[in-house]
Amino acid sequence: MACLSPSQLQKFQEDGFLVLEGFLSADECVAMQQRIGELVADMDVPLHCRIEFSTQEEEQLRSQGKKDYFLSSGDKIRFFFEKGVFDEKGNFLVPPEKSINKIGHALHAHDPVFRHVTHSPKVQALAKSLGLQMPVVVQSMYIFKQPHFGGEVSPHQDSTFLYTEPLGRVLGIWIALEDATLENGCLWFIPGSHTGGVSRRMVRAFAGLKLNTRFLGSEPVWDDSLFVPTPVQRGALILIHGEVVHKSEQNLSDRSRHAYTFHLMESLGTMWSPENWLQPTAELPFPPLYT
């Protein structure tokens, strides 16, 4: 089972992230890739719902934070696209399967392949070894990082978008389904940056009766020299503390960098902010991890 050793637990507590190589087998990775291929083949996204995904603040608010398609995606499986893949009318400029940035945000709830991985005995054992007593799954995403198109993810903290009181209750699980290298956009972290709180928050806001989002605070200008690259092989899992600062560069290589990621929250003694863009619904409350 995937239990952390005392030294691994200490390293995660000190750095705010931890690499576990070989967490999934090649066959387990292939099963998820094959399933996502089926979802993409059946994809039918209306013109008005074709949203380009961005992590740049102004673009994020304009293209996602005011769109019902994004804001209501927490309990659905929806498709989000790279920048520059549509013409002015919303038609694809590249093959649709090469245009997708990510699929989110409830694969863990609605797709049996991803539900099985998310709630697997290995993941449950890992969560228990971290001391999580009543963890719930709050969201999930399949990230493509397309060759030549895969955009950068600017420095951020996951708790900017998934805020809790107290802090320190959100955990990212990031699984490489293909090798993540310096060339195709591996993750980069600032070790120890999870101890300084949250500098910026995306919150729900209303313009009249229409829901959108805005940011509170601002992202600091992070010193690039503080970031440590974290290349990993296919099947590796990276634990990501909700407040650790991380990023990834644009993929200019010929190889994609597929990953499946989901977020857990320790629900015991935790308040999920009612201002978060993502909210549980009556149809889909945050499901318990332990089954």
PDB file of C-alpha atoms in Angstrom:
ATOM      1  CA  MET A   1       0.000   0.000   0.000  1.00  0.00           C
ATOM      2  CA  ALA A   2       1.055   3.614  -0.630  1.00  0.00           C
ATOM      3  CA  CYS A   3       1.872   4.679   2.924  1.00  0.00           C
ATOM      4  CA  LEU A   4       4.387   7.435   3.549  1.00  0.00           C
ATOM      5  CA  SER A   5       7.467   6.754   5.630  1.00  0.00           C
ATOM      6  CA  PRO A   6       8.287   9.162   8.485  1.00  0.00           C
ATOM      7  CA  SER A   7      11.056  10.722   6.371  1.00  0.00           C
ATOM      8  CA  GLN A   8       8.706  11.241   3.420  1.00  0.00           C
ATOM      9  CA  LEU A   9       6.092  12.802   5.665  1.00  0.00           C
ATOM     10  CA  GLN A  10       8.694  15.136   7.142  1.00  0.00           C
ATOM     11  CA  LYS A  11       9.899  16.165   3.671  1.00  0.00           C
ATOM     12  CA  PHE A  12       6.337  16.937   2.573  1.00  0.00           C
ATOM     13  CA  GLN A  13       5.766  19.010   5.691  1.00  0.00           C
ATOM     14  CA  GLU A  14       8.989  20.940   5.085  1.00  0.00           C
ATOM     15  CA  ASP A  15       8.744  21.450   1.312  1.00  0.00           C
ATOM     16  CA  GLY A  16       4.988  21.516   0.688  1.00  0.00           C
ATOM     17  CA  PHE A  17       5.268  18.917  -2.080  1.00  0.00           C
ATOM     18  CA  LEU A  18       6.484  15.357  -2.443  1.00  0.00           C
ATOM     19  CA  VAL A  19       7.199  13.077  -5.402  1.00  0.00           C
ATOM     20  CA  LEU A  20       6.181   9.420  -5.248  1.00  0.00           C
ATOM     21  CA  GLU A  21       7.579   7.682  -8.323  1.00  0.00           C
ATOM     22  CA  GLY A  22       5.852   4.550  -9.637  1.00  0.00           C
ATOM     23  CA  PHE A  23       2.541   5.186  -7.876  1.00  0.00           C
ATOM     24  CA  LEU A  24       0.555   3.917 -10.877  1.00  0.00           C
ATOM     25  CA  SER A  25       1.512   1.213 -13.346  1.00  0.00           C
ATOM     26  CA  ALA A  26       1.825   1.840 -17.072  1.00  0.00           C
ATOM     27  CA  ASP A  27      -1.389  -0.134 -17.607  1.00  0.00           C
ATOM     28  CA  GLU A  28      -3.268   2.083 -15.139  1.00  0.00           C
ATOM     29  CA  CYS A  29      -2.030   5.170 -16.968  1.00  0.00           C
ATOM     30  CA  VAL A  30      -3.014   3.756 -20.349  1.00  0.00           C
ATOM     31  CA  ALA A  31      -6.523   2.968 -19.096  1.00  0.00           C
ATOM     32  CA  MET A  32      -7.085   6.610 -18.180  1.00  0.00           C
ATOM     33  CA  GLN A  33      -5.628   7.845 -21.461  1.00  0.00           C
ATOM     34  CA  GLN A  34      -7.840   5.484 -23.439  1.00  0.00           C
ATOM     35  CA  ARG A  35     -10.911   6.589 -21.516  1.00  0.00           C
ATOM     36  CA  ILE A  36     -10.128  10.264 -22.049  1.00  0.00           C
ATOM     37  CA  GLY A  37      -9.694   9.532 -25.757  1.00  0.00           C
ATOM     38  CA  GLU A  38     -13.255   8.201 -25.825  1.00  0.00           C
ATOM     39  CA  LEU A  39     -14.574  11.305 -24.068  1.00  0.00           C
ATOM     40  CA  VAL A  40     -12.761  13.566 -26.529  1.00  0.00           C
ATOM     41  CA  ALA A  41     -14.041  11.575 -29.517  1.00  0.00           C
ATOM     42  CA  ASP A  42     -17.607  12.110 -28.274  1.00  0.00           C
ATOM     43  CA  MET A  43     -17.023  15.775 -27.368  1.00  0.00           C
ATOM     44  CA  ASP A  44     -19.730  18.170 -28.533  1.00  0.00           C
ATOM     45  CA  VAL A  45     -19.189  21.687 -27.202  1.00  0.00           C
ATOM     46  CA  PRO A  46     -21.515  24.401 -28.583  1.00  0.00           C
ATOM     47  CA  LEU A  47     -19.870  27.481 -30.082  1.00  0.00           C
ATOM     48  CA  HIS A  48     -20.890  29.738 -27.196  1.00  0.00           C
ATOM     49  CA  CYS A  49     -19.322  27.349 -24.665  1.00  0.00           C
ATOM     50  CA  ARG A  50     -15.876  27.140 -26.262  1.00  0.00           C
ATOM     51  CA  ILE A  51     -13.779  28.747 -23.533  1.00  0.00           C
ATOM     52  CA  GLU A  52     -10.029  29.299 -23.778  1.00  0.00           C
ATOM     53  CA  PHE A  53      -8.400  28.404 -20.461  1.00  0.00           C
ATOM     54  CA  SER A  54      -5.855  30.780 -18.954  1.00  0.00           C
ATOM     55  CA  THR A  55      -4.109  31.350 -15.637  1.00  0.00           C
ATOM     56  CA  GLN A  56      -3.354  35.021 -16.373  1.00  0.00           C
ATOM     57  CA  GLU A  57      -5.564  37.079 -14.070  1.00  0.00           C
ATOM     58  CA  GLU A  58      -7.209  39.421 -16.580  1.00  0.00           C
ATOM     59  CA  GLU A  59      -7.768  36.662 -19.134  1.00  0.00           C
ATOM     60  CA  GLN A  60      -9.024  34.356 -16.401  1.00  0.00           C
ATOM     61  CA  LEU A  61     -11.699  36.774 -15.252  1.00  0.00           C
ATOM     62  CA  ARG A  62     -12.710  37.639 -18.809  1.00  0.00           C
ATOM     63  CA  SER A  63     -12.786  34.189 -20.376  1.00  0.00           C
ATOM     64  CA  GLN A  64     -13.750  31.972 -17.416  1.00  0.00           C
ATOM     65  CA  GLY A  65     -14.882  34.011 -14.442  1.00  0.00           C
ATOM     66  CA  LYS A  66     -17.889  35.440 -16.276  1.00  0.00           C
ATOM     67  CA  LYS A  67     -18.914  32.285 -18.112  1.00  0.00           C
ATOM     68  CA  ASP A  68     -21.670  30.014 -16.816  1.00  0.00           C
ATOM     69  CA  TYR A  69     -20.042  27.100 -18.638  1.00  0.00           C
ATOM     70  CA  PHE A  70     -17.007  27.392 -16.346  1.00  0.00           C
ATOM     71  CA  LEU A  71     -18.729  28.525 -13.155  1.00  0.00           C
ATOM     72  CA  SER A  72     -21.235  25.669 -13.244  1.00  0.00           C
ATOM     73  CA  SER A  73     -18.677  22.978 -14.127  1.00  0.00           C
ATOM     74  CA  GLY A  74     -17.970  21.800 -10.578  1.00  0.00           C
ATOM     75  CA  ASP A  75     -20.443  18.936 -10.801  1.00  0.00           C
ATOM     76  CA  LYS A  76     -20.007  18.168 -14.514  1.00  0.00           C
ATOM     77  CA  ILE A  77     -17.526  16.954 -17.104  1.00  0.00           C
ATOM     78  CA  ARG A  78     -16.670  19.903 -19.328  1.00  0.00           C
ATOM     79  CA  PHE A  79     -14.038  20.810 -21.901  1.00  0.00           C
ATOM     80  CA  PHE A  80     -11.701  23.831 -21.838  1.00  0.00           C
ATOM     81  CA  PHE A  81      -9.387  24.849 -24.653  1.00  0.00           C
ATOM     82  CA  GLU A  82      -5.978  26.344 -25.311  1.00  0.00           C
ATOM     83  CA  LYS A  83      -5.532  29.924 -26.417  1.00  0.00           C
ATOM     84  CA  GLY A  84      -5.370  30.539 -30.166  1.00  0.00           C
ATOM     85  CA  VAL A  85      -7.192  27.396 -31.301  1.00  0.00           C
ATOM     86  CA  PHE A  86     -10.397  29.148 -32.489  1.00  0.00           C
ATOM     87  CA  ASP A  87     -11.111  31.663 -35.246  1.00  0.00           C
ATOM     88  CA  GLU A  88     -13.226  34.750 -34.568  1.00  0.00           C
ATOM     89  CA  LYS A  89     -16.404  32.692 -34.995  1.00  0.00           C
ATOM     90  CA  GLY A  90     -15.361  29.960 -32.553  1.00  0.00           C
ATOM     91  CA  ASN A  91     -14.453  27.374 -35.185  1.00  0.00           C
ATOM     92  CA  PHE A  92     -11.439  25.142 -34.599  1.00  0.00           C
ATOM     93  CA  LEU A  93      -8.178  26.148 -36.253  1.00  0.00           C
ATOM     94  CA  VAL A  94      -6.512  22.871 -35.238  1.00  0.00           C
ATOM     95  CA  PRO A  95      -7.909  19.351 -34.861  1.00  0.00           C
ATOM     96  CA  PRO A  96     -10.291  19.391 -31.856  1.00  0.00           C
ATOM     97  CA  GLU A  97      -8.378  16.647 -30.049  1.00  0.00           C
ATOM     98  CA  LYS A  98      -5.233  18.835 -30.204  1.00  0.00           C
ATOM     99  CA  SER A  99      -7.010  21.940 -28.934  1.00  0.00           C
ATOM    100  CA  ILE A 100      -8.049  20.867 -25.430  1.00  0.00           C
ATOM    101  CA  ASN A 101      -6.302  22.311 -22.378  1.00  0.00           C
ATOM    102  CA  LYS A 102      -8.181  20.310 -19.767  1.00  0.00           C
ATOM    103  CA  ILE A 103     -11.355  18.409 -18.909  1.00  0.00           C
ATOM    104  CA  GLY A 104     -12.944  19.167 -15.525  1.00  0.00           C
ATOM    105  CA  HIS A 105     -14.183  19.327 -12.867  1.00  0.00           C
ATOM    106  CA  ALA A 106     -16.066  16.180 -11.809  1.00  0.00           C
ATOM    107  CA  LEU A 107     -14.451  13.262 -13.614  1.00  0.00           C
ATOM    108  CA  HIS A 108     -14.085  11.653 -10.197  1.00  0.00           C
ATOM    109  CA  ALA A 109     -17.860  11.618  -9.761  1.00  0.00           C
ATOM    110  CA  HIS A 110     -19.224  10.866 -13.210  1.00  0.00           C
ATOM    111  CA  ASP A 111     -16.713   8.605 -14.932  1.00  0.00           C
ATOM    112  CA  PRO A 112     -16.150   5.077 -13.586  1.00  0.00           C
ATOM    113  CA  VAL A 113     -12.495   4.883 -14.706  1.00  0.00           C
ATOM    114  CA  PHE A 114     -11.513   8.091 -12.923  1.00  0.00           C
ATOM    115  CA  ARG A 115     -13.730   7.366  -9.935  1.00  0.00           C
ATOM    116  CA  HIS A 116     -11.937   4.034  -9.509  1.00  0.00           C
ATOM    117  CA  VAL A 117      -8.507   5.693  -9.527  1.00  0.00           C
ATOM    118  CA  THR A 118      -9.549   8.539  -7.226  1.00  0.00           C
ATOM    119  CA  HIS A 119     -10.991   6.201  -4.588  1.00  0.00           C
ATOM    120  CA  SER A 120      -8.463   3.410  -5.079  1.00  0.00           C
ATOM    121  CA  PRO A 121      -7.040   1.598  -2.041  1.00  0.00           C
ATOM    122  CA  LYS A 122      -3.637   3.140  -2.843  1.00  0.00           C
ATOM    123  CA  VAL A 123      -4.991   6.689  -2.704  1.00  0.00           C
ATOM    124  CA  GLN A 124      -6.972   5.951   0.448  1.00  0.00           C
ATOM    125  CA  ALA A 125      -3.896   4.482   2.145  1.00  0.00           C
ATOM    126  CA  LEU A 126      -1.862   7.526   1.132  1.00  0.00           C
ATOM    127  CA  ALA A 127      -4.467   9.888   2.606  1.00  0.00           C
ATOM    128  CA  LYS A 128      -4.587   7.921   5.852  1.00  0.00           C
ATOM    129  CA  SER A 129      -0.810   8.017   6.177  1.00  0.00           C
ATOM    130  CA  LEU A 130      -1.052  11.818   5.881  1.00  0.00           C
ATOM    131  CA  GLY A 131      -3.440  11.801   8.836  1.00  0.00           C
ATOM    132  CA  LEU A 132      -6.577  12.761   6.892  1.00  0.00           C
ATOM    133  CA  GLN A 133      -9.602  11.644   8.893  1.00  0.00           C
ATOM    134  CA  MET A 134     -12.611  12.695   6.801  1.00  0.00           C
ATOM    135  CA  PRO A 135     -11.267  13.745   3.394  1.00  0.00           C
ATOM    136  CA  VAL A 136     -13.648  14.641   0.585  1.00  0.00           C
ATOM    137  CA  VAL A 137     -12.964  15.079  -3.136  1.00  0.00           C
ATOM    138  CA  VAL A 138     -13.701  18.630  -4.246  1.00  0.00           C
ATOM    139  CA  GLN A 139     -12.684  18.601  -7.915  1.00  0.00           C
ATOM    140  CA  SER A 140     -10.775  16.705 -10.590  1.00  0.00           C
ATOM    141  CA  MET A 141      -9.163  17.547 -13.928  1.00  0.00           C
ATOM    142  CA  TYR A 142      -7.457  15.842 -16.828  1.00  0.00           C
ATOM    143  CA  ILE A 143      -4.709  18.123 -18.161  1.00  0.00           C
ATOM    144  CA  PHE A 144      -3.296  17.661 -21.664  1.00  0.00           C
ATOM    145  CA  LYS A 145      -0.385  20.129 -22.008  1.00  0.00           C
ATOM    146  CA  GLN A 146      -0.571  19.756 -25.772  1.00  0.00           C
ATOM    147  CA  PRO A 147       2.627  19.688 -27.866  1.00  0.00           C
ATOM    148  CA  HIS A 148       3.383  23.193 -29.218  1.00  0.00           C
ATOM    149  CA  PHE A 149       0.053  24.542 -27.827  1.00  0.00           C
ATOM    150  CA  GLY A 150       0.212  23.691 -24.126  1.00  0.00           C
ATOM    151  CA  GLY A 151       0.145  27.036 -22.353  1.00  0.00           C
ATOM    152  CA  GLU A 152       2.123  28.032 -19.283  1.00  0.00           C
ATOM    153  CA  VAL A 153       0.509  27.900 -15.860  1.00  0.00           C
ATOM    154  CA  SER A 154       1.667  30.995 -14.003  1.00  0.00           C
ATOM    155  CA  PRO A 155       2.860  30.816 -10.369  1.00  0.00           C
ATOM    156  CA  HIS A 156      -0.073  30.244  -8.045  1.00  0.00           C
ATOM    157  CA  GLN A 157      -1.368  28.557  -4.899  1.00  0.00           C
ATOM    158  CA  ASP A 158      -4.263  26.116  -5.202  1.00  0.00           C
ATOM    159  CA  SER A 159      -5.892  27.670  -2.143  1.00  0.00           C
ATOM    160  CA  THR A 160      -6.336  30.874  -4.161  1.00  0.00           C
ATOM    161  CA  PHE A 161      -9.209  29.017  -5.815  1.00  0.00           C
ATOM    162  CA  LEU A 162     -10.015  26.428  -3.135  1.00  0.00           C
ATOM    163  CA  TYR A 163      -9.963  28.435   0.084  1.00  0.00           C
ATOM    164  CA  THR A 164     -10.684  26.974   3.516  1.00  0.00           C
ATOM    165  CA  GLU A 165     -10.706  28.105   7.106  1.00  0.00           C
ATOM    166  CA  PRO A 166      -8.397  27.165   8.632  1.00  0.00           C
ATOM    167  CA  LEU A 167      -5.836  26.956   5.847  1.00  0.00           C
ATOM    168  CA  GLY A 168      -3.788  23.832   5.272  1.00  0.00           C
ATOM    169  CA  ARG A 169      -6.795  21.596   4.608  1.00  0.00           C
ATOM    170  CA  VAL A 170      -6.521  21.255   0.808  1.00  0.00           C
ATOM    171  CA  LEU A 171      -4.256  18.679  -0.827  1.00  0.00           C
ATOM    172  CA  GLY A 172      -3.561  18.271  -4.535  1.00  0.00           C
ATOM    173  CA  ILE A 173      -2.934  14.823  -6.013  1.00  0.00           C
ATOM    174  CA  TRP A 174      -1.157  15.157  -9.374  1.00  0.00           C
ATOM    175  CA  ILE A 175      -0.488  11.981 -11.367  1.00  0.00           C
ATOM    176  CA  ALA A 176       1.731  11.940 -14.459  1.00  0.00           C
ATOM    177  CA  LEU A 177       0.177   9.826 -17.202  1.00  0.00           C
ATOM    178  CA  GLU A 178       3.139  10.599 -19.462  1.00  0.00           C
ATOM    179  CA  ASP A 179       6.703  11.568 -18.610  1.00  0.00           C
ATOM    180  CA  ALA A 180       6.822  15.192 -17.428  1.00  0.00           C
ATOM    181  CA  THR A 181      10.125  16.734 -18.514  1.00  0.00           C
ATOM    182  CA  LEU A 182      11.793  20.132 -18.610  1.00  0.00           C
ATOM    183  CA  GLU A 183      10.981  20.262 -22.313  1.00  0.00           C
ATOM    184  CA  ASN A 184       7.247  19.470 -22.176  1.00  0.00           C
ATOM    185  CA  GLY A 185       6.275  21.472 -19.102  1.00  0.00           C
ATOM    186  CA  CYS A 186       6.938  19.671 -15.815  1.00  0.00           C
ATOM    187  CA  LEU A 187       5.873  21.266 -12.542  1.00  0.00           C
ATOM    188  CA  TRP A 188       8.124  23.732 -10.694  1.00  0.00           C
ATOM    189  CA  PHE A 189       7.816  24.478  -6.951  1.00  0.00           C
ATOM    190  CA  ILE A 190       9.161  26.943  -4.393  1.00  0.00           C
ATOM    191  CA  PRO A 191      10.039  24.613  -1.486  1.00  0.00           C
ATOM    192  CA  GLY A 192       8.704  25.823   1.831  1.00  0.00           C
ATOM    193  CA  SER A 193       6.399  28.452   0.304  1.00  0.00           C
ATOM    194  CA  HIS A 194       3.323  26.829   1.858  1.00  0.00           C
ATOM    195  CA  THR A 195       3.930  28.459   5.244  1.00  0.00           C
ATOM    196  CA  GLY A 196       3.223  32.093   4.342  1.00  0.00           C
ATOM    197  CA  GLY A 197      -0.551  32.089   3.930  1.00  0.00           C
ATOM    198  CA  VAL A 198      -2.515  32.934   0.778  1.00  0.00           C
ATOM    199  CA  SER A 199      -1.734  36.125  -1.097  1.00  0.00           C
ATOM    200  CA  ARG A 200      -4.662  36.134  -3.501  1.00  0.00           C
ATOM    201  CA  ARG A 201      -8.173  34.689  -3.646  1.00  0.00           C
ATOM    202  CA  MET A 202     -10.652  34.165  -6.459  1.00  0.00           C
ATOM    203  CA  VAL A 203     -14.129  34.800  -5.040  1.00  0.00           C
ATOM    204  CA  ARG A 204     -17.676  34.697  -6.315  1.00  0.00           C
ATOM    205  CA  ALA A 205     -19.194  38.057  -7.149  1.00  0.00           C
ATOM    206  CA  PHE A 206     -22.407  39.254  -8.729  1.00  0.00           C
ATOM    207  CA  ALA A 207     -23.023  41.848 -11.410  1.00  0.00           C
ATOM    208  CA  GLY A 208     -26.716  42.397 -10.805  1.00  0.00           C
ATOM    209  CA  LEU A 209     -28.174  38.902 -10.850  1.00  0.00           C
ATOM    210  CA  LYS A 210     -25.343  37.414 -12.904  1.00  0.00           C
ATOM    211  CA  LEU A 211     -22.656  35.405 -11.141  1.00  0.00           C
ATOM    212  CA  ASN A 212     -19.029  36.071 -12.001  1.00  0.00           C
ATOM    213  CA  THR A 213     -15.738  36.186 -10.102  1.00  0.00           C
ATOM    214  CA  ARG A 214     -13.104  38.638  -8.974  1.00  0.00           C
ATOM    215  CA  PHE A 215      -9.740  38.488  -7.209  1.00  0.00           C
ATOM    216  CA  LEU A 216      -8.940  39.712  -3.714  1.00  0.00           C
ATOM    217  CA  GLY A 217      -5.304  40.604  -3.137  1.00  0.00           C
ATOM    218  CA  SER A 218      -2.575  40.140  -5.713  1.00  0.00           C
ATOM    219  CA  GLU A 219       0.001  37.549  -6.630  1.00  0.00           C
ATOM    220  CA  PRO A 220       3.530  38.542  -5.564  1.00  0.00           C
ATOM    221  CA  VAL A 221       6.266  38.727  -8.145  1.00  0.00           C
ATOM    222  CA  TRP A 222       8.086  35.504  -7.358  1.00  0.00           C
ATOM    223  CA  ASP A 223      11.829  35.219  -7.821  1.00  0.00           C
ATOM    224  CA  ASP A 224      12.376  32.687 -10.614  1.00  0.00           C
ATOM    225  CA  SER A 225      15.553  31.461  -8.950  1.00  0.00           C
ATOM    226  CA  LEU A 226      13.474  30.072  -6.054  1.00  0.00           C
ATOM    227  CA  PHE A 227      11.615  27.571  -8.248  1.00  0.00           C
ATOM    228  CA  VAL A 228      12.816  23.975  -8.381  1.00  0.00           C
ATOM    229  CA  PRO A 229      11.911  21.847 -11.446  1.00  0.00           C
ATOM    230  CA  THR A 230      10.239  18.530 -10.718  1.00  0.00           C
ATOM    231  CA  PRO A 231      10.473  16.223 -13.746  1.00  0.00           C
ATOM    232  CA  VAL A 232       8.880  12.827 -13.153  1.00  0.00           C
ATOM    233  CA  GLN A 233       8.255   9.635 -15.044  1.00  0.00           C
ATOM    234  CA  ARG A 234       4.912   8.264 -16.116  1.00  0.00           C
ATOM    235  CA  GLY A 235       2.975   6.882 -13.155  1.00  0.00           C
ATOM    236  CA  ALA A 236       4.515   9.236 -10.599  1.00  0.00           C
ATOM    237  CA  LEU A 237       2.310  11.034  -8.096  1.00  0.00           C
ATOM    238  CA  ILE A 238       3.091  14.490  -6.697  1.00  0.00           C
ATOM    239  CA  LEU A 239       1.504  15.595  -3.442  1.00  0.00           C
ATOM    240  CA  ILE A 240       0.816  19.337  -3.507  1.00  0.00           C
ATOM    241  CA  HIS A 241       0.026  21.337  -0.369  1.00  0.00           C
ATOM    242  CA  GLY A 242      -2.770  23.816  -0.999  1.00  0.00           C
ATOM    243  CA  GLU A 243      -0.554  26.805  -0.233  1.00  0.00           C
ATOM    244  CA  VAL A 244       2.705  25.824  -1.948  1.00  0.00           C
ATOM    245  CA  VAL A 245       3.616  28.077  -4.896  1.00  0.00           C
ATOM    246  CA  HIS A 246       4.023  26.201  -8.169  1.00  0.00           C
ATOM    247  CA  LYS A 247       3.908  26.700 -11.923  1.00  0.00           C
ATOM    248  CA  SER A 248       4.628  25.036 -15.257  1.00  0.00           C
ATOM    249  CA  GLU A 249       6.125  26.415 -18.443  1.00  0.00           C
ATOM    250  CA  GLN A 250       4.661  26.383 -21.937  1.00  0.00           C
ATOM    251  CA  ASN A 251       5.075  23.112 -23.819  1.00  0.00           C
ATOM    252  CA  LEU A 252       7.039  23.914 -26.971  1.00  0.00           C
ATOM    253  CA  SER A 253       8.146  20.311 -27.500  1.00  0.00           C
ATOM    254  CA  ASP A 254       6.747  17.632 -29.793  1.00  0.00           C
ATOM    255  CA  ARG A 255       5.449  15.567 -26.850  1.00  0.00           C
ATOM    256  CA  SER A 256       2.312  16.051 -24.780  1.00  0.00           C
ATOM    257  CA  ARG A 257       2.301  15.910 -20.964  1.00  0.00           C
ATOM    258  CA  HIS A 258      -0.949  14.286 -19.840  1.00  0.00           C
ATOM    259  CA  ALA A 259      -1.802  14.309 -16.142  1.00  0.00           C
ATOM    260  CA  TYR A 260      -4.772  13.514 -13.929  1.00  0.00           C
ATOM    261  CA  THR A 261      -5.170  15.685 -10.869  1.00  0.00           C
ATOM    262  CA  PHE A 262      -7.724  16.007  -8.109  1.00  0.00           C
ATOM    263  CA  HIS A 263      -8.033  17.874  -4.826  1.00  0.00           C
ATOM    264  CA  LEU A 264      -8.906  16.561  -1.401  1.00  0.00           C
ATOM    265  CA  MET A 265     -10.098  18.546   1.595  1.00  0.00           C
ATOM    266  CA  GLU A 266     -10.005  17.417   5.205  1.00  0.00           C
ATOM    267  CA  SER A 267     -13.629  18.107   6.065  1.00  0.00           C
ATOM    268  CA  LEU A 268     -13.337  17.513   9.809  1.00  0.00           C
ATOM    269  CA  GLY A 269     -13.244  20.921  11.500  1.00  0.00           C
ATOM    270  CA  THR A 270     -12.967  22.747   8.163  1.00  0.00           C
ATOM    271  CA  MET A 271     -15.133  25.433   6.584  1.00  0.00           C
ATOM    272  CA  TRP A 272     -15.214  25.488   2.811  1.00  0.00           C
ATOM    273  CA  SER A 273     -15.464  29.144   1.857  1.00  0.00           C
ATOM    274  CA  PRO A 274     -18.921  30.116   0.518  1.00  0.00           C
ATOM    275  CA  GLU A 275     -17.039  32.619  -1.662  1.00  0.00           C
ATOM    276  CA  ASN A 276     -15.131  29.941  -3.617  1.00  0.00           C
ATOM    277  CA  TRP A 277     -16.054  29.717  -7.293  1.00  0.00           C
ATOM    278  CA  LEU A 278     -16.599  25.973  -6.813  1.00  0.00           C
ATOM    279  CA  GLN A 279     -19.476  24.992  -4.557  1.00  0.00           C
ATOM    280  CA  PRO A 280     -20.976  21.592  -3.731  1.00  0.00           C
ATOM    281  CA  THR A 281     -24.499  21.079  -4.991  1.00  0.00           C
ATOM    282  CA  ALA A 282     -27.482  19.087  -3.814  1.00  0.00           C
ATOM    283  CA  GLU A 283     -26.960  16.817  -6.822  1.00  0.00           C
ATOM    284  CA  LEU A 284     -23.255  16.421  -6.097  1.00  0.00           C
ATOM    285  CA  PRO A 285     -22.026  17.114  -2.565  1.00  0.00           C
ATOM    286  CA  PHE A 286     -18.287  16.602  -2.130  1.00  0.00           C
ATOM    287  CA  PRO A 287     -17.968  12.800  -1.972  1.00  0.00           C
ATOM    288  CA  PRO A 288     -16.025  11.168   0.894  1.00  0.00           C
ATOM    289  CA  LEU A 289     -12.717   9.688  -0.240  1.00  0.00           C
ATOM    290  CA  TYR A 290     -12.950   6.677   2.038  1.00  0.00           C
ATOM    291  CA  THR A 291     -15.388   4.090   0.785  1.00  0.00           C
TER     292      THR A 291
END
